[in-house]
CSV table of C-alpha atoms in Angstrom, one decimal:
chain,number,residue,atom,x,y,z
A,250,MET,CA,0.1,-0.3,-0.2
A,251,TYR,CA,1.3,3.3,-0.9
A,252,ARG,CA,2.1,5.4,2.5
A,253,ARG,CA,3.4,9.1,1.7
A,254,CYS,CA,6.6,10.2,2.5
A,255,GLY,CA,6.6,12.1,5.7
A,256,PHE,CA,7.8,12.3,9.1
A,257,ARG,CA,6.0,9.8,11.1
A,258,TYR,CA,9.0,8.4,12.6
A,259,GLU,CA,10.4,11.4,13.6
A,260,LYS,CA,7.0,12.1,15.4
A,261,LYS,CA,7.7,9.1,17.2
A,262,LEU,CA,11.0,9.8,18.4
A,263,ARG,CA,10.2,13.4,19.6
A,264,ALA,CA,7.0,12.1,21.2
A,265,VAL,CA,9.8,10.2,24.2
A,266,GLY,CA,11.9,13.3,24.1
A,267,VAL,CA,14.5,13.1,21.4
A,268,ALA,CA,14.9,16.3,19.9
A,269,ARG,CA,18.0,16.0,16.6
A,270,ILE,CA,17.0,13.8,14.3
A,271,ALA,CA,19.4,12.9,11.6
A,272,GLY,CA,18.4,10.9,8.6
A,273,ILE,CA,21.5,9.0,7.0
A,274,ASP,CA,21.2,7.7,3.0
A,275,GLU,CA,24.1,6.8,0.2
A,276,ALA,CA,24.4,6.8,-3.5
A,277,GLY,CA,26.9,5.1,-5.5
A,278,ARG,CA,26.7,1.9,-3.7
A,279,GLY,CA,26.2,-0.2,-6.8
A,280,ALA,CA,27.8,1.8,-9.5
A,281,LEU,CA,31.3,-0.1,-11.0
A,282,ALA,CA,33.6,3.7,-10.8
A,283,GLY,CA,33.3,6.8,-8.4
A,284,PRO,CA,33.0,6.9,-5.0
A,285,VAL,CA,30.4,6.2,-2.5
A,286,VAL,CA,29.1,9.2,-1.1
A,287,ALA,CA,27.1,9.4,2.0
A,288,ALA,CA,24.5,12.4,3.5
A,289,ALA,CA,23.4,13.7,6.4
A,290,VAL,CA,20.4,15.9,7.1
A,291,ILE,CA,18.4,17.6,10.1
A,292,LEU,CA,15.5,19.0,9.1
A,293,PRO,CA,13.9,21.7,11.2
A,294,GLU,CA,10.8,20.4,13.0
A,295,LYS,CA,8.3,22.6,11.2
A,296,PHE,CA,10.2,21.7,7.7
A,297,ARG,CA,7.2,21.3,4.9
A,298,HIS,CA,7.9,20.3,1.4
A,299,ARG,CA,5.5,19.2,-1.1
A,300,LYS,CA,7.7,17.5,-3.3
A,301,LEU,CA,10.5,15.6,-1.4
A,302,ASN,CA,10.9,12.1,-1.6
A,303,ASP,CA,12.8,9.1,-2.4
A,304,SER,CA,15.7,10.5,-4.9
A,305,LYS,CA,14.9,8.1,-7.5
A,306,GLN,CA,11.7,8.7,-7.6
A,307,LEU,CA,12.7,12.4,-8.7
A,308,ALA,CA,13.5,13.6,-11.9
A,309,PRO,CA,16.9,15.1,-12.4
A,310,GLU,CA,15.7,18.5,-12.8
A,311,LEU,CA,13.1,18.7,-10.0
A,312,ARG,CA,16.0,17.0,-7.9
A,313,GLU,CA,18.8,19.8,-8.8
A,314,LYS,CA,16.0,22.0,-7.9
A,315,ILE,CA,15.6,20.4,-4.3
A,316,TYR,CA,18.8,19.9,-3.3
A,317,ASP,CA,19.5,23.9,-4.2
A,318,GLU,CA,16.3,24.2,-1.8
A,319,LEU,CA,18.0,21.9,1.4
A,320,THR,CA,21.2,23.3,1.4
A,321,SER,CA,20.8,26.8,1.0
A,322,ASN,CA,18.0,26.4,3.7
A,323,SER,CA,19.9,27.9,6.7
A,324,GLU,CA,17.9,26.1,9.2
A,325,VAL,CA,18.5,22.5,7.8
A,326,ALA,CA,22.2,20.9,9.0
A,327,TRP,CA,23.7,18.5,6.0
A,328,ALA,CA,27.2,17.1,5.4
A,329,ILE,CA,28.6,14.6,3.4
A,330,GLY,CA,31.1,11.8,3.5
A,331,MET,CA,32.6,10.1,0.9
A,332,VAL,CA,34.9,7.3,0.2
A,333,ASP,CA,36.6,6.7,-3.2
A,334,SER,CA,36.7,3.8,-5.6
A,335,ILE,CA,40.4,3.0,-4.2
A,336,GLU,CA,39.5,2.3,-0.5
A,337,ILE,CA,36.4,1.1,-1.5
A,338,ASP,CA,38.6,-1.8,-3.2
A,339,ALA,CA,40.3,-2.0,-0.5
A,340,ILE,CA,38.2,-2.9,2.4
A,341,ASN,CA,35.1,-3.4,0.7
A,342,ILE,CA,31.5,-1.6,-0.8
A,343,LEU,CA,29.5,-2.5,2.5
A,344,ARG,CA,32.5,-0.9,4.6
A,345,ALA,CA,33.0,1.9,2.7
A,346,THR,CA,29.8,3.1,2.6
A,347,HIS,CA,29.4,2.4,6.2
A,348,LYS,CA,32.7,4.8,6.2
A,349,ALA,CA,31.1,7.2,4.7
A,350,MET,CA,27.6,7.3,6.8
A,351,ARG,CA,29.7,7.7,9.3
A,352,ALA,CA,32.0,10.6,8.1
A,353,ALA,CA,29.4,12.7,6.9
A,354,LEU,CA,27.6,12.1,10.6
A,355,GLU,CA,30.6,13.5,12.4
A,356,ALA,CA,31.0,16.6,9.9
A,357,LEU,CA,27.0,17.8,10.9
A,358,ALA,CA,27.6,20.9,12.7
A,359,THR,CA,25.1,19.7,15.4
A,360,THR,CA,25.3,16.6,16.8
A,361,PRO,CA,22.3,14.3,16.8
A,362,ASP,CA,20.2,12.5,19.6
A,363,HIS,CA,19.0,9.8,16.4
A,364,VAL,CA,19.7,8.5,13.4
A,365,LEU,CA,17.0,7.3,11.2
A,366,ILE,CA,19.1,5.0,8.4
A,367,ASP,CA,17.6,3.7,5.1
A,368,GLY,CA,18.0,0.0,4.7
A,369,LEU,CA,19.6,-2.1,7.6
A,370,PRO,CA,21.5,-1.2,10.6
A,371,VAL,CA,24.8,0.0,10.8
A,372,PHE,CA,27.8,-1.6,13.4
A,373,PRO,CA,29.6,-0.2,14.8
A,374,PHE,CA,27.5,3.3,15.1
A,375,PRO,CA,27.7,6.1,17.0
A,376,PHE,CA,24.3,7.5,17.4
A,377,PRO,CA,21.5,5.5,18.2
A,378,GLN,CA,19.9,4.3,15.3
A,379,THR,CA,16.4,3.1,13.7
A,380,ALA,CA,17.1,1.6,10.3
A,381,ILE,CA,13.8,1.3,7.6
A,382,VAL,CA,13.5,-0.4,4.8
A,383,ASP,CA,12.9,1.9,1.8
A,384,GLY,CA,13.1,4.6,4.1
A,385,ASP,CA,13.8,7.1,2.0
A,386,CYS,CA,10.2,6.8,0.4
A,387,HIS,CA,8.7,6.9,4.2
A,388,SER,CA,10.8,9.7,6.2
A,389,LEU,CA,11.0,13.0,5.1
A,390,THR,CA,14.3,13.2,6.6
A,391,ILE,CA,16.0,10.5,5.0
A,392,ALA,CA,14.4,11.1,1.2
A,393,ALA,CA,16.7,14.6,1.7
A,394,ALA,CA,19.5,12.8,2.6
A,395,SER,CA,18.6,10.6,-0.5
A,396,VAL,CA,18.4,14.0,-2.5
A,397,ILE,CA,21.9,15.6,-1.2
A,398,ALA,CA,23.8,12.3,-1.5
A,399,LYS,CA,22.5,11.5,-4.8
A,400,VAL,CA,23.0,15.4,-6.7
A,401,THR,CA,26.5,15.7,-4.9
A,402,ARG,CA,27.8,12.3,-6.7
A,403,ASP,CA,25.6,12.9,-10.4
A,404,ARG,CA,27.9,16.5,-9.8
A,405,MET,CA,30.9,14.5,-9.2
A,406,MET,CA,30.4,11.9,-11.7
A,407,ARG,CA,30.2,15.0,-14.4
A,408,ASP,CA,33.3,16.4,-13.5
A,409,PHE,CA,35.0,13.4,-13.4
A,410,CYS,CA,33.6,13.2,-17.3
A,411,ALA,CA,35.2,16.0,-18.3
A,412,HIS,CA,38.9,14.5,-17.3
A,413,PHE,CA,37.9,10.9,-18.8
A,414,PRO,CA,35.1,12.1,-21.7
A,415,GLU,CA,35.7,8.5,-23.6
A,416,TYR,CA,33.9,6.8,-20.8
A,417,CYS,CA,31.0,9.1,-21.1
A,418,PHE,CA,30.3,8.9,-17.0
A,419,GLY,CA,28.0,12.2,-17.2
A,420,GLN,CA,25.2,9.9,-19.1
A,421,HIS,CA,25.6,6.6,-16.4
A,422,LYS,CA,26.9,8.0,-13.4
A,423,GLY,CA,29.1,4.9,-13.2
A,424,TYR,CA,26.8,2.4,-13.2
A,425,GLY,CA,26.4,-0.4,-15.0
A,426,THR,CA,24.8,0.1,-18.0
A,427,GLU,CA,25.1,-1.4,-21.5
A,428,LEU,CA,26.7,1.9,-22.9
A,429,HIS,CA,29.2,1.7,-19.7
A,430,LEU,CA,30.0,-1.7,-20.1
A,431,ASN,CA,31.1,-1.0,-24.1
A,432,LYS,CA,33.2,1.4,-23.1
A,433,LEU,CA,34.9,-1.0,-20.7
A,434,HIS,CA,35.2,-3.5,-23.3
A,435,GLU,CA,36.8,-1.1,-26.1
A,436,LEU,CA,39.2,1.2,-23.5
A,437,GLY,CA,39.3,-1.3,-20.1
A,438,PRO,CA,39.5,0.3,-16.8
A,439,CYS,CA,40.4,3.9,-16.2
A,440,PRO,CA,41.9,5.6,-12.6
A,441,ILE,CA,38.0,6.1,-10.7
A,442,HIS,CA,37.1,2.4,-11.5
A,443,ARG,CA,36.5,-0.2,-8.7
A,444,ARG,CA,38.8,-2.7,-9.9
A,445,SER,CA,37.5,-5.6,-7.4
A,446,PHE,CA,34.1,-5.5,-8.7
A,447,GLU,CA,34.0,-8.7,-11.3
A,448,PRO,CA,31.8,-6.1,-14.3
A,449,VAL,CA,34.8,-4.6,-14.7
A,450,ALA,CA,37.6,-7.4,-14.0
A,451,GLN,CA,35.5,-9.5,-16.9
A,452,PRO,CA,33.0,-6.6,-19.0
A,453,LEU,CA,32.4,-9.1,-21.8
A,454,LEU,CA,30.9,-11.5,-19.4
A,455,ALA,CA,28.8,-8.5,-17.4
A,456,LEU,CA,27.6,-7.5,-20.7
A,457,ALA,CA,26.1,-10.8,-21.8
A,458,GLU,CA,24.6,-10.8,-18.6
A,459,ILE,CA,22.9,-7.6,-19.0
A,460,ARG,CA,22.0,-8.4,-22.8
A,461,ALA,CA,20.2,-11.9,-21.1
A,462,SER,CA,18.3,-10.0,-18.6
A,463,PRO,CA,15.1,-7.9,-18.7
A,464,PRO,CA,15.2,-4.5,-19.1
A,465,TRP,CA,14.2,-4.1,-15.5
A,466,ARG,CA,17.4,-5.9,-14.1
A,467,ALA,CA,19.8,-4.4,-16.3
A,468,ARG,CA,19.6,-1.6,-13.8
A,469,ARG,CA,21.0,-3.7,-10.9
A,470,LYS,CA,24.2,-4.1,-11.2
A,471,ILE,CA,27.0,-5.0,-9.0
A,472,GLY,CA,29.8,-3.1,-7.8
A,473,LEU,CA,31.8,-0.3,-5.7
A,474,SER,CA,35.2,1.2,-4.8
A,475,ILE,CA,37.2,3.8,-3.1
A,476,SER,CA,39.9,6.1,-0.9
A,477,SER,CA,40.3,8.2,2.3
A,478,PRO,CA,37.0,9.9,3.3
A,479,GLN,CA,36.4,13.7,2.2
A,480,ARG,CA,33.7,15.7,4.1
A,481,LEU,CA,31.9,18.1,2.6
A,482,GLN,CA,29.3,20.6,5.4
A,483,SER,CA,26.7,22.6,5.3
A,484,PRO,CA,27.1,26.0,6.5
A,485,LEU,CA,26.2,25.9,9.4
A,486,SER,CA,29.6,24.0,10.5
């Protein structure tokens, strides 16, 4: 049953005295190239937005507009944590994702009392947490984090496209599309590819799998990779 993205989880926490509630989400976990990026966001209690939702459900133009609205709002605390492909290969994508999440929380100017996480629980973790499957569809705080993480990473991948134009990163953002795998087969991996991901090591096999899969599966591809965490802070810091 469809449930509108709102503040029901946040309201339950505030009802028991929890004041500062952060939402956290990541972008790029399933990509074959580039960093994994996590965003942490604390929204004001009276925050309202009629169009904010899971970033994957928003058109790119609307996602960019909401990103600008969130990051320019002085009442919204936000921060980014990033792990690059080199470290992803070194420690694996799950650990890299959790490291990016912790880095984003540490970079927040306001320390949260509780964290809402999209997906499964994270251990170890520096704050009390509530993990919500498909949380970016149910919690506005997580949805805000998903938009900031997604737009931040997309912009980074467009910047990478200027350095490696032959890979067309601006189009596929590093995910395992047929275009990307064709480029991998033709050119081999570049410095931002995740070498520990099978589609990077075996692009012909991955391309064959995509061509044999139904269109709705072709988007769910494997992989990831990264390096020392970098953090971007909101103007509140």
